[in-house]
Coordinates of C-alpha atoms in Angstrom, one line a residue:
Chain I
M1208 CA 0.3 0.0 -0.2
K1209 CA 1.7 3.7 -1.0
V1210 CA 0.4 7.0 0.6
L1211 CA 0.2 9.9 -0.8
F1212 CA 0.5 12.5 1.7
Y1213 CA -0.4 16.3 2.0
A1214 CA 0.1 18.6 4.2
N1215 CA 1.1 22.5 4.2
P1216 CA 3.8 22.6 6.1
Q1217 CA 3.4 25.2 8.6
S1218 CA 0.7 22.6 9.9
M1219 CA 2.0 21.5 13.4
V1220 CA -0.5 18.2 13.1
G1221 CA 0.7 17.6 9.5
H1222 CA 3.9 16.8 11.1
K1223 CA 2.8 14.4 13.5
V1224 CA 1.0 12.5 11.1
R1225 CA 3.4 12.5 8.6
E1226 CA 5.4 10.5 11.6
I1227 CA 3.4 8.7 12.1
I1228 CA 3.5 7.8 8.2
T1229 CA 6.8 7.5 7.7
T1230 CA 7.2 5.4 11.0
L1231 CA 4.4 2.8 9.1
T1232 CA 5.3 2.6 5.7
G1233 CA 9.3 3.7 6.7
G1234 CA 9.5 6.1 4.4
R1235 CA 9.3 3.5 1.3
E1236 CA 6.3 3.6 0.2
E1237 CA 5.3 7.4 0.4
E1238 CA 4.9 10.5 -1.2
N1239 CA 4.9 13.8 0.2
F1240 CA 3.1 17.4 -1.2
Q1241 CA 3.2 20.5 0.6
T1242 CA 0.7 22.4 -2.0
V1243 CA -2.5 20.8 -3.1
A1244 CA -1.6 22.0 -7.1
D1245 CA 1.5 19.5 -6.5
L1246 CA -1.1 17.2 -5.2
S1247 CA -3.4 17.9 -8.0
L1248 CA -0.8 17.4 -10.3
R1249 CA 0.6 13.9 -8.8
L1250 CA -3.0 13.1 -8.9
R1251 CA -2.9 13.4 -12.9
Q1252 CA -0.3 10.8 -13.3
P1253 CA -0.9 7.6 -13.2
M1254 CA -1.3 5.1 -10.6
M1255 CA 0.8 2.1 -10.3
G1256 CA -1.2 0.2 -7.6
N1257 CA -3.0 0.5 -4.6
F1258 CA -3.3 4.0 -2.8
I1259 CA -3.8 5.6 0.4
A1260 CA -4.4 9.8 0.6
V1261 CA -3.9 11.2 3.6
I1262 CA -4.4 14.6 3.7
V1263 CA -4.7 17.5 6.4
A1264 CA -6.4 20.2 5.2
A1265 CA -5.6 23.0 8.0
S1266 CA -8.2 25.4 6.9
R1267 CA -11.1 25.4 5.0
E1268 CA -10.2 27.2 2.4
E1269 CA -7.7 24.8 2.1
L1270 CA -10.1 22.0 2.6
A1271 CA -12.6 24.2 -0.3
H1272 CA -9.2 23.4 -2.5
I1273 CA -8.9 19.8 -2.0
L1274 CA -12.6 19.4 -2.5
I1275 CA -12.0 21.1 -6.2
N1276 CA -10.5 18.0 -7.1
W1277 CA -12.2 15.4 -5.7
H1278 CA -12.5 13.6 -8.9
F1279 CA -9.0 13.6 -9.5
F1280 CA -8.8 11.1 -6.3
L1281 CA -10.2 8.3 -8.6
G1282 CA -10.0 4.9 -7.0
I1283 CA -7.7 5.9 -3.8
R1284 CA -8.6 5.8 -0.7
I1285 CA -9.3 8.6 1.6
V1286 CA -8.0 9.5 5.2
L1287 CA -8.8 12.7 6.1
I1288 CA -8.1 15.6 9.2
L1289 CA -10.6 18.3 9.2
P1290 CA -9.3 21.6 10.8
D1291 CA -12.3 21.7 13.0
R1292 CA -15.8 20.6 14.2
E1293 CA -17.9 22.9 12.2
E1294 CA -21.3 20.5 11.1
D1295 CA -20.1 22.3 8.0
T1296 CA -16.6 21.6 7.9
V1297 CA -18.0 18.4 8.5
S1298 CA -20.3 17.9 6.1
R1299 CA -17.5 19.2 3.3
G1300 CA -15.1 16.4 4.4
H1301 CA -18.1 13.3 4.2
S1302 CA -18.6 14.4 0.2
L1303 CA -15.4 13.3 -0.2
R1304 CA -16.5 10.3 0.7
P1305 CA -13.3 9.3 2.9
R1306 CA -13.2 5.7 5.1
F1307 CA -11.6 7.2 7.9
M1308 CA -12.4 11.1 8.9
S1309 CA -10.8 12.9 12.4
Y1310 CA -9.7 16.4 13.3
A1311 CA -6.5 18.9 13.7
D1312 CA -7.5 18.3 17.5
G1313 CA -8.5 15.0 17.7
D1314 CA -7.0 11.5 18.8
L1315 CA -3.7 11.2 16.6
N1316 CA -3.3 7.5 18.5
E1317 CA -7.0 6.5 17.4
L1318 CA -5.8 7.5 13.0
A1319 CA -2.7 5.7 14.1
A1320 CA -4.3 2.8 14.7
V1321 CA -6.7 3.3 11.7
L1322 CA -4.0 3.9 9.3
D1323 CA -2.1 0.9 10.7
K1324 CA -4.9 -0.9 10.2
M1325 CA -4.9 0.4 6.7
I1326 CA -1.7 0.6 5.8
G1327 CA -0.9 -2.8 7.2
S1328 CA 2.5 -2.6 9.3
P1329 CA 3.2 -3.0 12.6
M1330 CA 3.7 0.6 14.5
D1331 CA 5.3 2.9 17.0
I1332 CA 4.9 5.8 17.1
Q1333 CA 7.3 8.2 19.0
G1334 CA 5.8 10.9 21.1
L1335 CA 2.6 9.2 21.1
D1336 CA 0.1 9.3 24.3
N1337 CA 0.3 5.4 25.2
S1338 CA -1.8 5.7 28.1
H1339 CA -4.9 5.7 25.5
P1340 CA -7.2 2.5 25.7
I1341 CA -7.2 2.1 22.2
Q1342 CA -3.6 2.2 22.1
R1343 CA -1.2 -0.9 20.6
V1344 CA 2.7 -0.5 20.1
T1345 CA 4.9 -2.8 19.0
R1346 CA 8.2 -3.5 18.5
G1347 CA 8.9 -6.6 16.8
N1348 CA 7.5 -9.7 18.6
H1349 CA 7.6 -7.4 22.0
F1350 CA 4.0 -6.2 22.7
L1351 CA 3.8 -2.4 24.7
Q1352 CA 1.2 -3.0 27.0
P1353 CA -0.6 0.1 27.4
T1354 CA -1.1 1.9 31.0
K1355 CA -4.5 2.3 31.7
G1356 CA -7.6 0.8 29.9
G1357 CA -4.9 -2.6 28.9
N1358 CA -8.7 -4.5 28.5
N1359 CA -9.2 -3.2 24.8
V1360 CA -5.5 -3.9 23.6
T1361 CA -5.4 -6.0 20.8
S1362 CA -2.5 -7.7 19.0
R1363 CA -2.1 -9.7 16.1
Chain A
M285 CA -52.0 -10.8 -24.8
A286 CA -49.0 -12.1 -23.1
K287 CA -46.7 -14.8 -24.5
V288 CA -46.0 -17.8 -22.7
L289 CA -43.6 -20.5 -23.5
I290 CA -44.0 -23.9 -22.3
I291 CA -41.1 -26.8 -21.9
D292 CA -42.2 -30.2 -20.9
D293 CA -41.0 -33.6 -22.8
D294 CA -44.8 -35.1 -21.5
E295 CA -47.1 -34.6 -24.8
L296 CA -50.2 -34.6 -22.9
M297 CA -49.3 -32.2 -20.6
N298 CA -47.8 -29.7 -22.8
E299 CA -50.6 -29.7 -25.0
S300 CA -53.0 -29.6 -22.7
L301 CA -51.4 -26.5 -21.1
A302 CA -52.0 -24.2 -24.7
R303 CA -54.9 -24.9 -24.7
L304 CA -55.3 -23.5 -21.4
V305 CA -52.9 -20.7 -22.5
G306 CA -55.0 -20.1 -25.5
R307 CA -57.7 -20.3 -24.4
M308 CA -57.2 -17.7 -21.7
G309 CA -56.1 -15.2 -25.0
H310 CA -52.3 -15.6 -24.9
E311 CA -49.8 -16.5 -27.8
V312 CA -48.1 -19.8 -26.7
G313 CA -45.2 -21.3 -27.2
R314 CA -44.4 -25.2 -27.2
A315 CA -41.2 -26.9 -26.6
F316 CA -40.1 -30.6 -25.5
T317 CA -36.6 -30.2 -25.1
L318 CA -34.6 -28.0 -23.3
T319 CA -32.7 -27.4 -26.4
E320 CA -35.7 -26.4 -28.5
G321 CA -36.9 -23.9 -25.2
L322 CA -33.5 -22.9 -25.2
S323 CA -33.6 -22.1 -28.4
Q324 CA -37.2 -20.1 -28.3
V325 CA -36.3 -18.2 -25.3
Y326 CA -33.3 -16.6 -26.6
A327 CA -34.9 -16.2 -29.8
E328 CA -38.3 -14.6 -28.6
S329 CA -39.9 -12.4 -26.9
F330 CA -41.9 -14.7 -23.9
D331 CA -43.4 -13.0 -20.3
V332 CA -43.6 -16.8 -18.7
V333 CA -41.7 -19.6 -19.2
F334 CA -43.5 -23.1 -17.6
L335 CA -40.4 -25.6 -16.7
D336 CA -40.7 -29.0 -16.7
V337 CA -38.1 -29.9 -14.3
R338 CA -36.9 -33.9 -16.1
M339 CA -36.2 -33.2 -19.4
P340 CA -35.2 -35.9 -21.2
D341 CA -32.0 -33.3 -22.3
G342 CA -31.1 -32.1 -18.2
N343 CA -32.7 -30.3 -16.0
G344 CA -35.0 -27.7 -15.9
L345 CA -33.8 -26.1 -12.6
E346 CA -30.2 -26.3 -13.8
A347 CA -31.8 -24.3 -17.1
L348 CA -33.6 -22.1 -15.0
P349 CA -30.7 -18.8 -14.4
Q350 CA -30.3 -19.9 -18.7
I351 CA -33.9 -18.4 -19.2
Q352 CA -33.7 -15.8 -16.9
K353 CA -30.4 -14.3 -18.8
A354 CA -32.8 -13.8 -22.3
A355 CA -33.6 -10.4 -22.8
S356 CA -36.8 -10.5 -22.3
A357 CA -36.3 -12.4 -19.2
P358 CA -39.5 -13.8 -18.3
E359 CA -41.2 -14.7 -15.0
V360 CA -40.6 -19.0 -14.9
I361 CA -43.1 -21.4 -13.4
I362 CA -41.6 -24.8 -12.5
I363 CA -43.7 -27.7 -13.2
T364 CA -43.0 -31.1 -11.8
A365 CA -43.7 -34.8 -11.0
Y366 CA -41.1 -35.1 -8.5
G367 CA -41.4 -32.2 -6.6
D368 CA -39.6 -32.1 -3.4
R369 CA -38.3 -29.8 -0.7
D370 CA -35.1 -29.4 -2.0
G371 CA -35.9 -28.8 -5.7
A372 CA -38.6 -26.3 -4.7
K373 CA -35.9 -23.8 -2.7
L374 CA -33.6 -23.9 -5.2
A375 CA -36.2 -22.7 -8.0
I376 CA -37.3 -20.1 -6.0
E377 CA -34.1 -19.5 -4.4
N378 CA -33.0 -18.7 -8.4
G379 CA -35.7 -16.7 -9.1
A380 CA -38.4 -18.7 -10.0
W381 CA -42.2 -17.2 -10.0
D382 CA -43.8 -20.8 -8.1
Y383 CA -43.3 -24.2 -8.1
I384 CA -46.0 -26.4 -8.9
G385 CA -46.6 -30.4 -8.3
K386 CA -47.9 -32.4 -10.9
P387 CA -50.9 -33.5 -10.9
V388 CA -52.5 -30.4 -10.8
S389 CA -56.4 -29.2 -11.4
I390 CA -56.3 -26.1 -13.9
E391 CA -57.2 -23.3 -11.7
G392 CA -53.8 -24.6 -10.1
L393 CA -52.3 -23.8 -13.1
T394 CA -54.4 -20.8 -14.0
L395 CA -54.1 -18.3 -10.7
P396 CA -50.2 -18.2 -11.1
L397 CA -50.5 -18.0 -14.6
I398 CA -52.5 -15.0 -13.9
R399 CA -50.2 -13.2 -10.5
A400 CA -46.9 -13.7 -12.5
L401 CA -48.7 -11.7 -15.4
Q402 CA -50.2 -9.3 -13.0
Y403 CA -46.5 -8.8 -11.7
R404 CA -44.9 -8.6 -14.7
E405 CA -47.3 -5.7 -16.2
E406 CA -46.1 -4.0 -12.5
K407 CA -42.9 -4.5 -12.9
N408 CA -43.0 -3.4 -16.4
A409 CA -44.8 0.4 -15.4
R410 CA -42.7 1.0 -13.1
K411 CA -40.2 1.2 -15.0
C412 CA -40.2 4.6 -17.4
P413 CA -41.1 7.0 -14.9
I414 CA -37.5 6.6 -12.9
V415 CA -34.7 8.3 -14.2
L416 CA -31.7 7.7 -12.5
R417 CA -28.7 9.6 -11.8
R418 CA -26.1 6.9 -12.1
D419 CA -22.8 8.9 -12.2
E420 CA -19.5 6.1 -12.4
I421 CA -21.9 3.3 -12.5
I422 CA -21.7 2.1 -16.4
G423 CA -23.5 -0.6 -18.3
K424 CA -27.0 -1.4 -19.7
S425 CA -26.7 -5.7 -20.0
P426 CA -29.3 -7.4 -18.8
K427 CA -27.7 -7.9 -15.8
M428 CA -27.1 -4.6 -14.6
L429 CA -30.9 -3.0 -15.9
A430 CA -31.5 -5.2 -13.1
A431 CA -29.4 -4.5 -10.4
L432 CA -30.0 -0.5 -11.7
E433 CA -34.2 -1.2 -11.1
R434 CA -33.1 -2.9 -7.8
L435 CA -31.2 0.7 -7.3
A436 CA -34.2 3.0 -8.5
Q437 CA -36.6 0.6 -5.9
A438 CA -34.2 1.1 -3.1
A439 CA -34.2 5.5 -3.8
G440 CA -38.1 5.2 -3.7
S441 CA -38.1 3.5 -0.6
G442 CA -36.5 3.6 3.4
A443 CA -35.6 0.3 3.7
N444 CA -32.1 -0.7 5.4
V445 CA -30.2 -2.2 1.9
L446 CA -27.2 -4.5 1.8
I447 CA -26.0 -4.3 -1.7
T448 CA -23.7 -8.1 -2.1
G449 CA -21.2 -8.5 -5.0
D450 CA -17.5 -9.5 -5.2
T451 CA -14.8 -7.2 -4.7
G452 CA -14.7 -4.4 -6.6
T453 CA -18.3 -4.6 -7.9
G454 CA -19.1 -0.9 -7.4
K455 CA -20.8 -1.5 -3.8
E456 CA -19.8 1.8 -3.1
L457 CA -20.5 3.5 -5.8
F458 CA -23.9 1.8 -5.7
A459 CA -24.9 3.1 -2.0
K460 CA -23.9 6.1 -3.1
A461 CA -26.6 6.3 -6.1
I462 CA -29.2 5.2 -3.9
H463 CA -28.4 7.7 -1.6
E464 CA -28.0 10.6 -4.1
N465 CA -31.7 9.2 -5.7
S466 CA -33.4 9.3 -2.1
A467 CA -35.4 11.9 -0.7
R468 CA -32.1 11.9 1.9
A469 CA -30.2 13.0 -1.3
Q470 CA -29.7 16.9 0.5
G471 CA -28.1 14.5 4.2
R472 CA -24.7 13.7 4.5
F473 CA -23.6 10.3 3.1
V474 CA -21.0 9.3 5.6
V475 CA -18.9 6.1 4.6
V476 CA -17.8 3.1 7.6
D477 CA -14.6 1.4 6.2
C478 CA -15.8 -1.7 8.7
A479 CA -12.4 -3.6 7.8
A480 CA -10.2 -0.6 8.6
L481 CA -10.8 0.0 12.0
P482 CA -9.4 -1.4 14.7
E483 CA -11.9 -3.8 16.7
S484 CA -10.6 -1.4 19.6
V485 CA -11.7 2.0 18.0
V486 CA -14.7 0.8 16.6
E487 CA -17.4 1.4 19.2
S488 CA -15.9 5.6 19.6
I489 CA -16.0 6.2 15.4
L490 CA -19.2 4.8 15.2
F491 CA -21.4 5.8 18.5
G492 CA -18.6 9.0 19.9
H493 CA -17.9 9.4 23.1
E494 CA -18.3 12.0 25.8
K495 CA -14.7 14.0 27.1
G496 CA -13.5 11.8 29.5
A497 CA -15.0 8.8 28.7
Y498 CA -11.6 7.2 29.1
T499 CA -7.7 8.4 29.1
G500 CA -6.6 10.4 25.9
A501 CA -10.5 11.3 25.3
D502 CA -9.9 15.0 26.6
R503 CA -13.2 16.5 24.4
T504 CA -16.4 15.5 23.5
K505 CA -16.6 13.7 20.2
K506 CA -19.9 12.3 17.3
G507 CA -19.4 9.2 16.6
L508 CA -20.7 8.4 12.7
V509 CA -23.6 7.0 13.4
E510 CA -24.7 10.7 14.8
Q511 CA -23.2 12.2 12.1
A512 CA -25.3 10.7 9.9
H513 CA -28.6 12.5 11.0
G514 CA -31.3 13.4 8.0
G515 CA -28.7 11.2 6.1
T516 CA -27.2 7.9 4.9
L517 CA -24.8 5.2 7.4
F518 CA -22.7 3.0 5.1
L519 CA -21.5 0.1 6.2
D520 CA -18.6 -0.8 3.6
E521 CA -17.1 -4.9 4.1
V522 CA -19.8 -4.9 7.5
G523 CA -19.0 -8.3 7.6
E524 CA -16.3 -7.5 9.3
L525 CA -17.7 -5.7 12.3
P526 CA -16.9 -7.2 15.4
L527 CA -19.3 -9.6 16.9
A528 CA -19.5 -6.8 20.5
I529 CA -20.3 -4.0 18.2
Q530 CA -22.5 -5.6 16.2
K531 CA -25.1 -6.1 19.0
A532 CA -24.9 -2.6 20.0
F533 CA -25.4 -1.9 16.6
L534 CA -28.5 -4.3 16.3
R535 CA -30.2 -2.0 18.9
V536 CA -29.6 1.2 16.9
I537 CA -30.8 0.0 14.1
Q538 CA -34.0 -0.6 15.3
E539 CA -34.0 2.1 17.7
R540 CA -32.3 4.9 15.9
R541 CA -30.9 5.5 19.5
F542 CA -27.7 4.6 21.0
R543 CA -25.4 6.1 24.5
P544 CA -21.8 7.8 23.0
I545 CA -19.5 6.2 25.1
G546 CA -19.4 7.8 28.8
A547 CA -22.6 9.4 28.1
E548 CA -25.3 9.7 30.5
R549 CA -28.0 10.4 27.6
E550 CA -28.6 8.3 24.7
V551 CA -29.0 10.2 21.9
T552 CA -30.7 10.0 18.3
S553 CA -30.5 9.9 15.0
D554 CA -32.5 9.9 11.8
F555 CA -30.2 8.1 9.3
R556 CA -30.7 6.1 6.3
L557 CA -28.9 2.2 6.5
I558 CA -27.0 1.1 3.7
S559 CA -24.4 -2.0 3.7
A560 CA -22.5 -4.2 1.6
T561 CA -20.2 -7.1 1.4
N562 CA -18.4 -9.1 -0.4
R563 CA -18.4 -12.2 1.8
G564 CA -21.0 -14.7 2.2
L565 CA -22.6 -13.2 5.4
D566 CA -25.1 -16.7 5.7
E567 CA -22.2 -18.6 6.2
M568 CA -21.5 -16.5 9.1
V569 CA -24.0 -17.3 11.1
E570 CA -23.7 -20.4 11.8
P571 CA -20.2 -20.5 13.3
S572 CA -21.5 -17.3 14.7
L573 CA -19.1 -14.5 12.8
F574 CA -22.3 -12.7 12.0
R575 CA -25.1 -12.0 14.4
A576 CA -28.4 -13.2 12.5
D577 CA -30.6 -10.9 14.1
L578 CA -28.5 -8.2 12.5
L579 CA -28.1 -10.0 9.1
F580 CA -32.2 -10.6 9.3
R581 CA -32.4 -6.8 9.7
L582 CA -29.6 -4.7 7.5
R583 CA -31.6 -7.4 4.4
S584 CA -35.1 -5.1 4.0
F585 CA -33.3 -5.4 0.2
V586 CA -31.0 -6.8 -1.1
I587 CA -29.3 -5.8 -4.7
D588 CA -26.6 -8.1 -5.6
I589 CA -24.1 -6.6 -8.2
P590 CA -23.2 -9.3 -10.7
P591 CA -19.4 -10.1 -11.5
L592 CA -18.1 -8.1 -15.0
R593 CA -17.3 -11.7 -16.1
E594 CA -20.6 -11.9 -15.8
R595 CA -21.6 -8.9 -17.8
A596 CA -19.1 -8.9 -20.7
E597 CA -21.0 -7.2 -23.4
D598 CA -20.4 -3.8 -20.6
I599 CA -16.6 -4.2 -21.0
K600 CA -16.3 -2.2 -24.6
D601 CA -18.7 1.0 -22.7
M602 CA -16.8 1.5 -19.3
A603 CA -12.9 0.7 -21.1
I604 CA -14.3 3.6 -23.6
H605 CA -15.5 5.8 -20.3
Y606 CA -12.6 5.2 -18.2
I607 CA -10.2 5.5 -21.0
N608 CA -12.0 9.1 -21.6
R609 CA -12.2 9.7 -18.5
F610 CA -8.3 9.2 -17.6
C611 CA -7.2 11.0 -20.7
E612 CA -8.7 13.8 -19.7
L613 CA -7.2 13.9 -16.5
Y614 CA -4.0 13.1 -17.8
Q615 CA -4.2 15.7 -20.0
M616 CA -3.7 13.2 -23.5
E617 CA -5.2 13.5 -26.4
T618 CA -8.1 10.6 -26.4
K619 CA -6.9 7.2 -28.5
G620 CA -8.4 5.1 -31.1
L621 CA -9.4 1.8 -29.9
S622 CA -8.4 -0.8 -32.4
P623 CA -11.1 -3.6 -32.6
E624 CA -8.6 -6.8 -31.6
F625 CA -8.0 -4.8 -28.4
I626 CA -11.9 -4.0 -27.3
E627 CA -12.3 -7.8 -28.2
T628 CA -9.3 -9.2 -26.1
L629 CA -11.1 -6.8 -23.0
T630 CA -13.6 -8.7 -23.4
R631 CA -12.4 -12.4 -23.1
Y632 CA -10.4 -11.7 -19.9
D633 CA -12.8 -12.4 -17.2
W634 CA -11.9 -9.5 -15.0
P635 CA -11.7 -11.4 -11.3
G636 CA -11.4 -8.0 -9.9
N637 CA -13.8 -6.6 -11.6
V638 CA -14.5 -3.1 -12.2
R639 CA -12.0 -1.8 -10.1
E640 CA -9.5 -4.5 -11.9
L641 CA -10.5 -3.3 -15.3
I642 CA -9.5 1.0 -13.6
N643 CA -6.4 0.3 -13.1
T644 CA -5.7 -1.5 -16.5
V645 CA -6.5 1.4 -18.4
E646 CA -4.7 3.3 -16.3
H647 CA -1.5 0.4 -17.1
I648 CA -2.4 1.0 -20.5
L649 CA -2.6 4.6 -20.8
A650 CA 1.1 5.1 -18.9
V651 CA 2.3 2.3 -21.2
A652 CA 0.7 3.8 -24.4
R653 CA 0.4 7.3 -23.5
Y654 CA 1.9 8.4 -27.1
E655 CA 0.0 6.1 -28.8
P656 CA -3.0 7.4 -30.9
T657 CA -4.5 3.9 -31.1
L658 CA -4.7 0.9 -28.5
F659 CA -3.7 -1.9 -29.5
P660 CA -3.7 -5.6 -27.5
A661 CA 0.2 -5.2 -27.1
H662 CA -0.7 -2.0 -24.6
L663 CA -2.4 -4.4 -21.8
P664 CA -0.3 -5.7 -18.7
T665 CA 2.0 -8.7 -19.9
N666 CA 0.1 -10.5 -16.5
L667 CA -3.6 -10.1 -17.9
R668 CA -2.1 -11.5 -21.9
I669 CA -0.4 -14.6 -19.8
K670 CA -4.0 -15.6 -18.8
L671 CA -5.7 -15.1 -21.5
A672 CA -3.3 -17.3 -23.3
Q673 CA -3.4 -19.4 -20.8
A674 CA -7.0 -19.5 -20.3
S675 CA -7.3 -20.2 -23.7
F676 CA -6.5 -23.8 -23.5
T677 CA -8.9 -25.8 -21.0
P678 CA -7.6 -29.1 -20.1
H679 CA -9.3 -31.4 -22.4
E680 CA -8.2 -28.5 -25.1
S681 CA -4.2 -28.5 -24.1
Q682 CA -4.7 -32.6 -24.3
S683 CA -6.1 -32.4 -28.1
L684 CA -4.1 -29.7 -28.7
A685 CA -0.7 -32.2 -27.4
A686 CA -2.1 -35.1 -30.0
V687 CA -2.3 -32.4 -32.6
I688 CA 0.3 -30.3 -32.3
P689 CA 3.6 -31.5 -31.0
P690 CA 6.1 -29.5 -28.2
A691 CA 8.8 -27.2 -29.6
S692 CA 11.0 -29.5 -27.7
L693 CA 10.4 -32.3 -30.3
P694 CA 12.5 -32.9 -34.0
Q695 CA 9.2 -32.1 -36.4
T696 CA 8.8 -35.3 -38.2
P697 CA 6.4 -37.0 -40.4
E698 CA 5.9 -39.1 -37.2
T699 CA 5.0 -36.1 -34.0
L700 CA 2.7 -33.4 -36.8
S701 CA -0.9 -34.1 -37.2
N702 CA -2.7 -34.4 -39.8
Y703 CA -3.6 -30.9 -41.0
E704 CA -7.5 -31.5 -41.1
D705 CA -7.1 -32.4 -37.5
F706 CA -5.7 -29.6 -36.4
K707 CA -7.7 -27.5 -38.8
A708 CA -10.6 -28.7 -36.7
L709 CA -9.7 -28.4 -33.5
Q710 CA -8.9 -24.6 -33.8
E711 CA -12.2 -23.9 -35.6
R712 CA -13.8 -25.1 -32.4
W713 CA -11.9 -23.0 -30.4
Y714 CA -13.0 -20.1 -32.4
I715 CA -16.1 -20.6 -32.3
E716 CA -16.6 -21.4 -28.6
R717 CA -14.4 -17.8 -27.9
L718 CA -16.8 -16.1 -30.1
T719 CA -19.8 -17.1 -28.4
V720 CA -18.8 -16.3 -25.3
V721 CA -17.5 -12.7 -26.1
T722 CA -21.0 -12.8 -27.8
G723 CA -22.6 -13.6 -25.0
G724 CA -24.8 -15.8 -28.0
N725 CA -24.9 -12.2 -29.9
R726 CA -25.1 -13.8 -33.6
K727 CA -25.2 -10.8 -34.9
E728 CA -22.3 -9.5 -33.1
A729 CA -20.7 -12.3 -33.7
C730 CA -21.0 -12.0 -37.3
R731 CA -19.8 -8.8 -36.9
I732 CA -16.4 -9.6 -35.5
S733 CA -15.9 -12.5 -37.5
G734 CA -16.5 -11.6 -40.9
L735 CA -18.8 -15.2 -41.0
S736 CA -21.6 -14.6 -43.4
R737 CA -24.9 -15.7 -40.8
T738 CA -25.5 -19.0 -43.0
R739 CA -21.9 -19.9 -42.2
L740 CA -22.5 -18.9 -38.9
F741 CA -25.0 -20.9 -38.0
Q742 CA -23.7 -23.9 -39.8
L743 CA -20.0 -23.5 -37.1
L744 CA -22.6 -23.0 -34.4
K745 CA -24.5 -26.2 -34.6
K746 CA -21.5 -28.3 -35.7
Y747 CA -20.0 -27.4 -32.0
D748 CA -22.8 -27.6 -30.5
Q749 CA -23.1 -23.4 -29.9
D750 CA -26.3 -23.3 -31.5
H751 CA -28.1 -22.6 -28.0
Q752 CA -27.4 -18.6 -27.2
S753 CA -29.0 -16.3 -28.0
E754 CA -30.2 -14.7 -31.6
E755 CA -29.7 -10.2 -31.3

């Protein structure tokens, strides 16, 4: 599974999401874009293989620009991080038919768990709060238990 | 006046039924073998077919799907002297209108016929006024039209819909089309990818949580079920939903109410539910992998999307659509398509369905970016290899082995076969492929092969391929 990642370089959450992706893919199957124009240009090139597009929209304006390009995402699964939780923003987000949607102030552990399953590799994310009940952190064959709510830990 | 076909080898029964149908004012066709019946069904348009089960040349129940594939898609009433529960189940599951045991009274035959014709008339009347927004759903084959008719019916109702079909058949497109053609079109279409959600987060994602519900829940979050209020909730790959969530979700479907994690009060959400799966949910019930009560609720209305191999006649239109779409996307000149290119696409069985076709088109355009016309050589190598291999069934391989010596053997008079044998084998191969590729459409077969109708008929008959449709 290859990942197309878009985030404005000024976006703090974008940096964190990119770190998650790089950990999952080892940086090998990852293409990064910092402007919607560059992403749009890439989407107009042939896509060989399966892709996930992870989009961090830093503002509503940026989300609007991405929506203009929605028809280029033919056959690509989208994971979308919205700038806020306003009803209108959420509605616009759903119009992209994302396979998963989160928020700039959302739970990155949840996002990491979903991306882990979608990309299909074990993960070890630095700097994330390991106390979340959903956190599943693997390092080789060693499973690190979360500090709280451990009854929800899953492993493969 | 309707048109009714009777396929029954019992001459007395066939004759009596023909008289009865004639007295009711309908036109009657009669056949005494399955082969004869199938050829009539494909050559003419019938509203109802009376079909006997035990026929001299085969089992009527096994021919049922072929009859339904005919352009007129007649209603089929099974009549049999050897009725049993399993046969009745099989017949009804395969879409037979009724299953009647012999001996049977006149009333016993008349009433099902009247009802079947009434149903058909109403069904045909419903077809006209519905104009669907179908966007990327391409195809006008009988199977696709039947699925689209179901889509239109689903859009007009508020029932829970279960969309089934192999991977890549376009279940999400169907779900979206139902939403966009429904009264909720102005609402949200909320996708839940059940296969992408780890078990530990499904509950939180679906139902949301209150601030402080668990460590890390530092703010209140609305779940997807609540976000779908006023719109449609689409559960993709619903077979992947964990059992614990299935139980919780059952209640949500029944009451449209749920409690977010850590919340004191329940939340109401008025959503329309569409689910999709490529798994046999019925088979998952027995080993307790899927709840029977949830399955019952999900499939108030079922739409089964046919795989691409069962609607080969749509492949050409789809290929043209996606080639044009990608050419526009990549800002290329549109491509010309050689007849051999289309023919090759049509021969392939597309195990990955529409998704595979789209990926293939993308590959082709990458390879042939500067080529004005597409040929089979532009297709991915793995696809061409599969096609080449598929053209040799084990039986044929043996036959060919008998007539074509392996290249490693010396080409001697002993190893080389008789020319007429070789030619006949190749001819059979060609006619069989031609029938498959055209779906039995003889006009199309004449066009592709360049054969005259008379010659084509002779060859179809010679190689037992003369039971397909006329047009």
